[in-house]
C-alpha cells in the first residue's frame, strides 16, 4: 500500500478557500442582486412653510416631530424623532407611508395644535425616492364667542364641546382655543 503525502499548507488553503469564498460572494455581491432589490428613501421637510395658521404664534421645531416610516405590510421601519433619523434610509423596493406629527393628539384639548403630514411613496429598485413633508395643521381649533344676551338667558349654564373622541367643558370666560380631530363637533348646553 502506497502512502500519499499531503502537504498541510495546500489542505489549509483549500479549506480556507471553501470557507471564505461564500462570504466573499455575499459581501461583494458579485451577482448584484442585493443592491438592485433595494432603494434609498430620503425624508426632509419642505422649505416653504407658509401654511402656518393665524391662531398659533409659531411652528414647533421639526427635529422634535415624531417620524414614522411604515412598509406596505404595516411594519414600522423607523419610529422616533425626525432629528434622530438618518438622512437616507436603505430600504427594499416597494411602497411606504411616511408620516410626521408635532406631538401625540388623540382627544380634545385646549391649546394643543398638531402639525404634520403623511405621504405614500414608492421606492424604486436601485433608485432614490425623495419625500418632502409639508408641515400644516392637521387638527382643528374652535373658539366660541358668547353674546351678552346669551349670558342673560342662561347665567348658570355650562357649555360643552363634544366630538367622537371626547368632550371639553367650555367656560363662559374661556379664551383658549379647543382643538379637535377632524370630524363633527357639537355644542351642548347644560342648564
mmCIF file of C-alpha atoms in Angstrom:
data_model
loop_
_atom_site.group_PDB
_atom_site.id
_atom_site.type_symbol
_atom_site.label_atom_id
_atom_site.label_comp_id
_atom_site.label_asym_id
_atom_site.label_seq_id
_atom_site.Cartn_x
_atom_site.Cartn_y
_atom_site.Cartn_z
ATOM 1 C CA UNK A 1 0.000 0.000 0.000
ATOM 2 C CA UNK A 2 1.413 3.266 -1.062
ATOM 3 C CA UNK A 3 1.155 6.202 1.173
ATOM 4 C CA UNK A 4 0.306 9.544 -0.272
ATOM 5 C CA UNK A 5 1.871 12.538 1.358
ATOM 6 C CA UNK A 6 -0.435 15.510 1.585
ATOM 7 C CA UNK A 7 1.065 18.852 2.279
ATOM 8 C CA UNK A 8 -0.671 20.706 5.089
ATOM 9 C CA UNK A 9 -0.431 24.199 3.564
ATOM 10 C CA UNK A 10 -2.344 23.158 0.440
ATOM 11 C CA UNK A 11 -5.110 21.486 2.511
ATOM 12 C CA UNK A 12 -5.369 24.554 4.732
ATOM 13 C CA UNK A 13 -5.582 26.816 1.697
ATOM 14 C CA UNK A 14 -8.340 24.648 0.202
ATOM 15 C CA UNK A 15 -10.354 24.649 3.466
ATOM 16 C CA UNK A 16 -9.866 28.387 3.904
ATOM 17 C CA UNK A 17 -10.956 28.963 0.315
ATOM 18 C CA UNK A 18 -14.105 26.894 0.834
ATOM 19 C CA UNK A 19 -14.903 28.875 3.984
ATOM 20 C CA UNK A 20 -14.197 32.396 2.716
ATOM 21 C CA UNK A 21 -15.492 32.118 -0.862
ATOM 22 C CA UNK A 22 -19.233 32.148 0.063
ATOM 23 C CA UNK A 23 -18.651 35.078 2.437
ATOM 24 C CA UNK A 24 -16.772 36.941 -0.251
ATOM 25 C CA UNK A 25 -19.542 36.171 -2.741
ATOM 26 C CA UNK A 26 -22.235 37.560 -0.437
ATOM 27 C CA UNK A 27 -20.284 40.553 0.839
ATOM 28 C CA UNK A 28 -19.118 41.690 -2.572
ATOM 29 C CA UNK A 29 -22.467 40.831 -4.107
ATOM 30 C CA UNK A 30 -20.856 39.662 -7.310
ATOM 31 C CA UNK A 31 -24.219 38.946 -8.903
ATOM 32 C CA UNK A 32 -25.571 42.411 -7.987
ATOM 33 C CA UNK A 33 -28.859 41.017 -6.709
ATOM 34 C CA UNK A 34 -28.941 42.662 -3.267
ATOM 35 C CA UNK A 35 -28.217 46.222 -4.384
ATOM 36 C CA UNK A 36 -30.819 46.032 -7.135
ATOM 37 C CA UNK A 37 -33.595 44.966 -4.750
ATOM 38 C CA UNK A 38 -33.153 47.993 -2.502
ATOM 39 C CA UNK A 39 -33.589 51.688 -2.925
ATOM 40 C CA UNK A 40 -32.929 54.830 -0.980
ATOM 41 C CA UNK A 41 -35.556 56.818 0.942
ATOM 42 C CA UNK A 42 -34.700 60.433 1.753
ATOM 43 C CA UNK A 43 -37.010 62.430 4.006
ATOM 44 C CA UNK A 44 -36.969 66.180 4.601
ATOM 45 C CA UNK A 45 -39.383 68.979 5.413
ATOM 46 C CA UNK A 46 -40.262 71.380 2.638
ATOM 47 C CA UNK A 47 -38.544 74.738 2.927
ATOM 48 C CA UNK A 48 -41.825 76.509 2.145
ATOM 49 C CA UNK A 49 -43.692 76.657 5.454
ATOM 50 C CA UNK A 50 -46.230 79.415 4.773
ATOM 51 C CA UNK A 51 -49.184 77.252 5.796
ATOM 52 C CA UNK A 52 -48.994 78.141 9.485
ATOM 53 C CA UNK A 53 -52.400 79.075 10.866
ATOM 54 C CA UNK A 54 -53.131 82.540 12.172
ATOM 55 C CA UNK A 55 -54.160 81.155 15.552
ATOM 56 C CA UNK A 56 -50.702 79.989 16.550
ATOM 57 C CA UNK A 57 -47.654 82.159 17.092
ATOM 58 C CA UNK A 58 -45.100 79.728 15.721
ATOM 59 C CA UNK A 59 -44.230 76.340 14.386
ATOM 60 C CA UNK A 60 -42.660 73.688 16.642
ATOM 61 C CA UNK A 61 -39.120 72.551 15.858
ATOM 62 C CA UNK A 62 -39.350 69.890 13.145
ATOM 63 C CA UNK A 63 -36.397 67.988 14.674
ATOM 64 C CA UNK A 64 -38.737 67.085 17.553
ATOM 65 C CA UNK A 65 -41.529 65.801 15.292
ATOM 66 C CA UNK A 66 -42.440 62.116 15.643
ATOM 67 C CA UNK A 67 -41.472 60.435 12.371
ATOM 68 C CA UNK A 68 -42.882 57.042 11.376
ATOM 69 C CA UNK A 69 -41.906 55.070 8.263
ATOM 70 C CA UNK A 70 -44.134 52.041 7.605
ATOM 71 C CA UNK A 71 -43.902 49.477 4.813
ATOM 72 C CA UNK A 72 -46.872 48.128 2.832
ATOM 73 C CA UNK A 73 -47.376 45.301 5.360
ATOM 74 C CA UNK A 74 -47.666 47.728 8.287
ATOM 75 C CA UNK A 75 -44.207 47.034 9.697
ATOM 76 C CA UNK A 76 -42.618 50.138 11.244
ATOM 77 C CA UNK A 77 -39.119 50.617 9.824
ATOM 78 C CA UNK A 78 -38.446 53.805 11.766
ATOM 79 C CA UNK A 79 -40.334 55.381 14.631
ATOM 80 C CA UNK A 80 -38.808 58.221 16.606
ATOM 81 C CA UNK A 81 -37.722 61.852 16.472
ATOM 82 C CA UNK A 82 -37.231 63.285 12.993
ATOM 83 C CA UNK A 83 -33.925 64.815 14.098
ATOM 84 C CA UNK A 84 -32.519 61.374 15.024
ATOM 85 C CA UNK A 85 -33.442 59.712 11.713
ATOM 86 C CA UNK A 86 -30.587 59.151 9.236
ATOM 87 C CA UNK A 87 -30.657 61.428 6.195
ATOM 88 C CA UNK A 88 -31.078 58.380 3.984
ATOM 89 C CA UNK A 89 -32.717 55.010 4.670
ATOM 90 C CA UNK A 90 -31.742 51.965 2.597
ATOM 91 C CA UNK A 91 -34.977 50.003 2.173
ATOM 92 C CA UNK A 92 -36.291 47.182 -0.020
ATOM 93 C CA UNK A 93 -38.098 48.353 -3.144
ATOM 94 C CA UNK A 94 -41.790 48.936 -2.539
ATOM 95 C CA UNK A 95 -44.315 51.404 -1.159
ATOM 96 C CA UNK A 96 -44.022 53.169 2.191
ATOM 97 C CA UNK A 97 -46.098 55.540 4.299
ATOM 98 C CA UNK A 98 -44.079 58.381 5.782
ATOM 99 C CA UNK A 99 -45.769 60.448 8.480
ATOM 100 C CA UNK A 100 -44.593 63.118 10.865
ATOM 101 C CA UNK A 101 -46.532 64.886 13.615
ATOM 102 C CA UNK A 102 -45.545 67.547 16.102
ATOM 103 C CA UNK A 103 -46.938 65.526 19.007
ATOM 104 C CA UNK A 104 -49.500 62.960 20.043
ATOM 105 C CA UNK A 105 -53.121 64.086 19.835
ATOM 106 C CA UNK A 106 -55.993 61.664 20.407
ATOM 107 C CA UNK A 107 -58.672 63.548 22.340
ATOM 108 C CA UNK A 108 -59.915 67.152 22.542
ATOM 109 C CA UNK A 109 -57.603 69.533 24.377
ATOM 110 C CA UNK A 110 -57.074 73.245 24.870
ATOM 111 C CA UNK A 111 -54.035 74.964 23.339
ATOM 112 C CA UNK A 112 -52.895 71.809 21.534
ATOM 113 C CA UNK A 113 -52.467 72.409 17.803
ATOM 114 C CA UNK A 114 -50.969 69.445 15.962
ATOM 115 C CA UNK A 115 -48.857 69.901 12.850
ATOM 116 C CA UNK A 116 -47.715 67.278 10.425
ATOM 117 C CA UNK A 117 -48.003 65.491 7.111
ATOM 118 C CA UNK A 118 -48.425 61.981 5.742
ATOM 119 C CA UNK A 119 -47.372 60.764 2.317
ATOM 120 C CA UNK A 120 -47.261 57.476 0.451
ATOM 121 C CA UNK A 121 -44.116 56.960 -1.624
ATOM 122 C CA UNK A 122 -42.805 54.225 -3.899
ATOM 123 C CA UNK A 123 -39.099 53.399 -3.628
ATOM 124 C CA UNK A 124 -37.851 52.070 -6.978
ATOM 125 C CA UNK A 125 -35.353 49.231 -7.339
ATOM 126 C CA UNK A 126 -31.869 50.726 -7.224
ATOM 127 C CA UNK A 127 -33.279 54.266 -7.155
ATOM 128 C CA UNK A 128 -33.969 57.143 -4.807
ATOM 129 C CA UNK A 129 -37.332 58.404 -3.513
ATOM 130 C CA UNK A 130 -37.339 61.906 -2.056
ATOM 131 C CA UNK A 131 -40.131 62.801 0.364
ATOM 132 C CA UNK A 132 -40.796 66.489 1.071
ATOM 133 C CA UNK A 133 -43.113 66.771 4.052
ATOM 134 C CA UNK A 134 -45.281 69.877 4.212
ATOM 135 C CA UNK A 135 -45.888 70.999 7.759
ATOM 136 C CA UNK A 136 -49.515 72.053 8.187
ATOM 137 C CA UNK A 137 -52.043 71.963 10.984
ATOM 138 C CA UNK A 138 -53.857 68.612 10.981
ATOM 139 C CA UNK A 139 -56.347 69.150 13.813
ATOM 140 C CA UNK A 140 -58.974 71.893 14.048
ATOM 141 C CA UNK A 141 -59.340 74.719 16.547
ATOM 142 C CA UNK A 142 -62.652 76.048 17.878
ATOM 143 C CA UNK A 143 -63.155 79.244 19.844
ATOM 144 C CA UNK A 144 -66.587 80.365 20.985
ATOM 145 C CA UNK A 145 -67.748 83.964 21.233
ATOM 146 C CA UNK A 146 -70.609 84.170 23.712
ATOM 147 C CA UNK A 147 -73.010 87.037 23.272
ATOM 148 C CA UNK A 148 -74.046 89.031 26.380
ATOM 149 C CA UNK A 149 -77.714 88.232 25.633
ATOM 150 C CA UNK A 150 -76.930 84.517 25.942
ATOM 151 C CA UNK A 151 -75.423 85.116 29.390
ATOM 152 C CA UNK A 152 -78.596 86.945 30.455
ATOM 153 C CA UNK A 153 -80.796 83.992 29.437
ATOM 154 C CA UNK A 154 -78.535 81.195 30.731
ATOM 155 C CA UNK A 155 -76.463 82.675 33.597
ATOM 156 C CA UNK A 156 -75.960 79.269 35.287
ATOM 157 C CA UNK A 157 -75.416 77.311 32.071
ATOM 158 C CA UNK A 158 -72.382 75.180 31.301
ATOM 159 C CA UNK A 159 -71.181 74.710 27.720
ATOM 160 C CA UNK A 160 -69.542 71.560 26.377
ATOM 161 C CA UNK A 161 -67.847 70.977 23.054
ATOM 162 C CA UNK A 162 -68.143 67.313 22.111
ATOM 163 C CA UNK A 163 -66.734 65.071 19.377
ATOM 164 C CA UNK A 164 -66.432 61.306 18.908
ATOM 165 C CA UNK A 165 -63.066 61.464 20.734
ATOM 166 C CA UNK A 166 -64.344 63.174 23.893
ATOM 167 C CA UNK A 167 -65.642 66.460 25.239
ATOM 168 C CA UNK A 168 -64.391 69.673 26.845
ATOM 169 C CA UNK A 169 -66.166 71.977 29.252
ATOM 170 C CA UNK A 170 -66.092 75.479 27.758
ATOM 171 C CA UNK A 171 -66.481 78.179 30.415
ATOM 172 C CA UNK A 172 -68.129 81.481 29.611
ATOM 173 C CA UNK A 173 -64.837 83.301 30.164
ATOM 174 C CA UNK A 174 -62.676 80.793 28.275
ATOM 175 C CA UNK A 175 -60.191 82.473 25.920
ATOM 176 C CA UNK A 176 -58.169 79.411 24.842
ATOM 177 C CA UNK A 177 -58.760 77.522 21.616
ATOM 178 C CA UNK A 178 -60.171 73.999 21.884
ATOM 179 C CA UNK A 179 -58.598 71.546 19.417
ATOM 180 C CA UNK A 180 -60.321 68.519 17.878
ATOM 181 C CA UNK A 181 -59.527 65.844 15.327
ATOM 182 C CA UNK A 182 -61.329 66.380 12.011
ATOM 183 C CA UNK A 183 -64.997 65.424 12.206
ATOM 184 C CA UNK A 184 -68.245 66.633 13.745
ATOM 185 C CA UNK A 185 -68.080 68.858 16.830
ATOM 186 C CA UNK A 186 -71.271 69.570 18.780
ATOM 187 C CA UNK A 187 -72.022 72.378 21.209
ATOM 188 C CA UNK A 188 -74.138 71.324 24.193
ATOM 189 C CA UNK A 189 -75.688 73.462 26.912
ATOM 190 C CA UNK A 190 -76.329 72.082 30.368
ATOM 191 C CA UNK A 191 -78.551 74.414 32.379
#
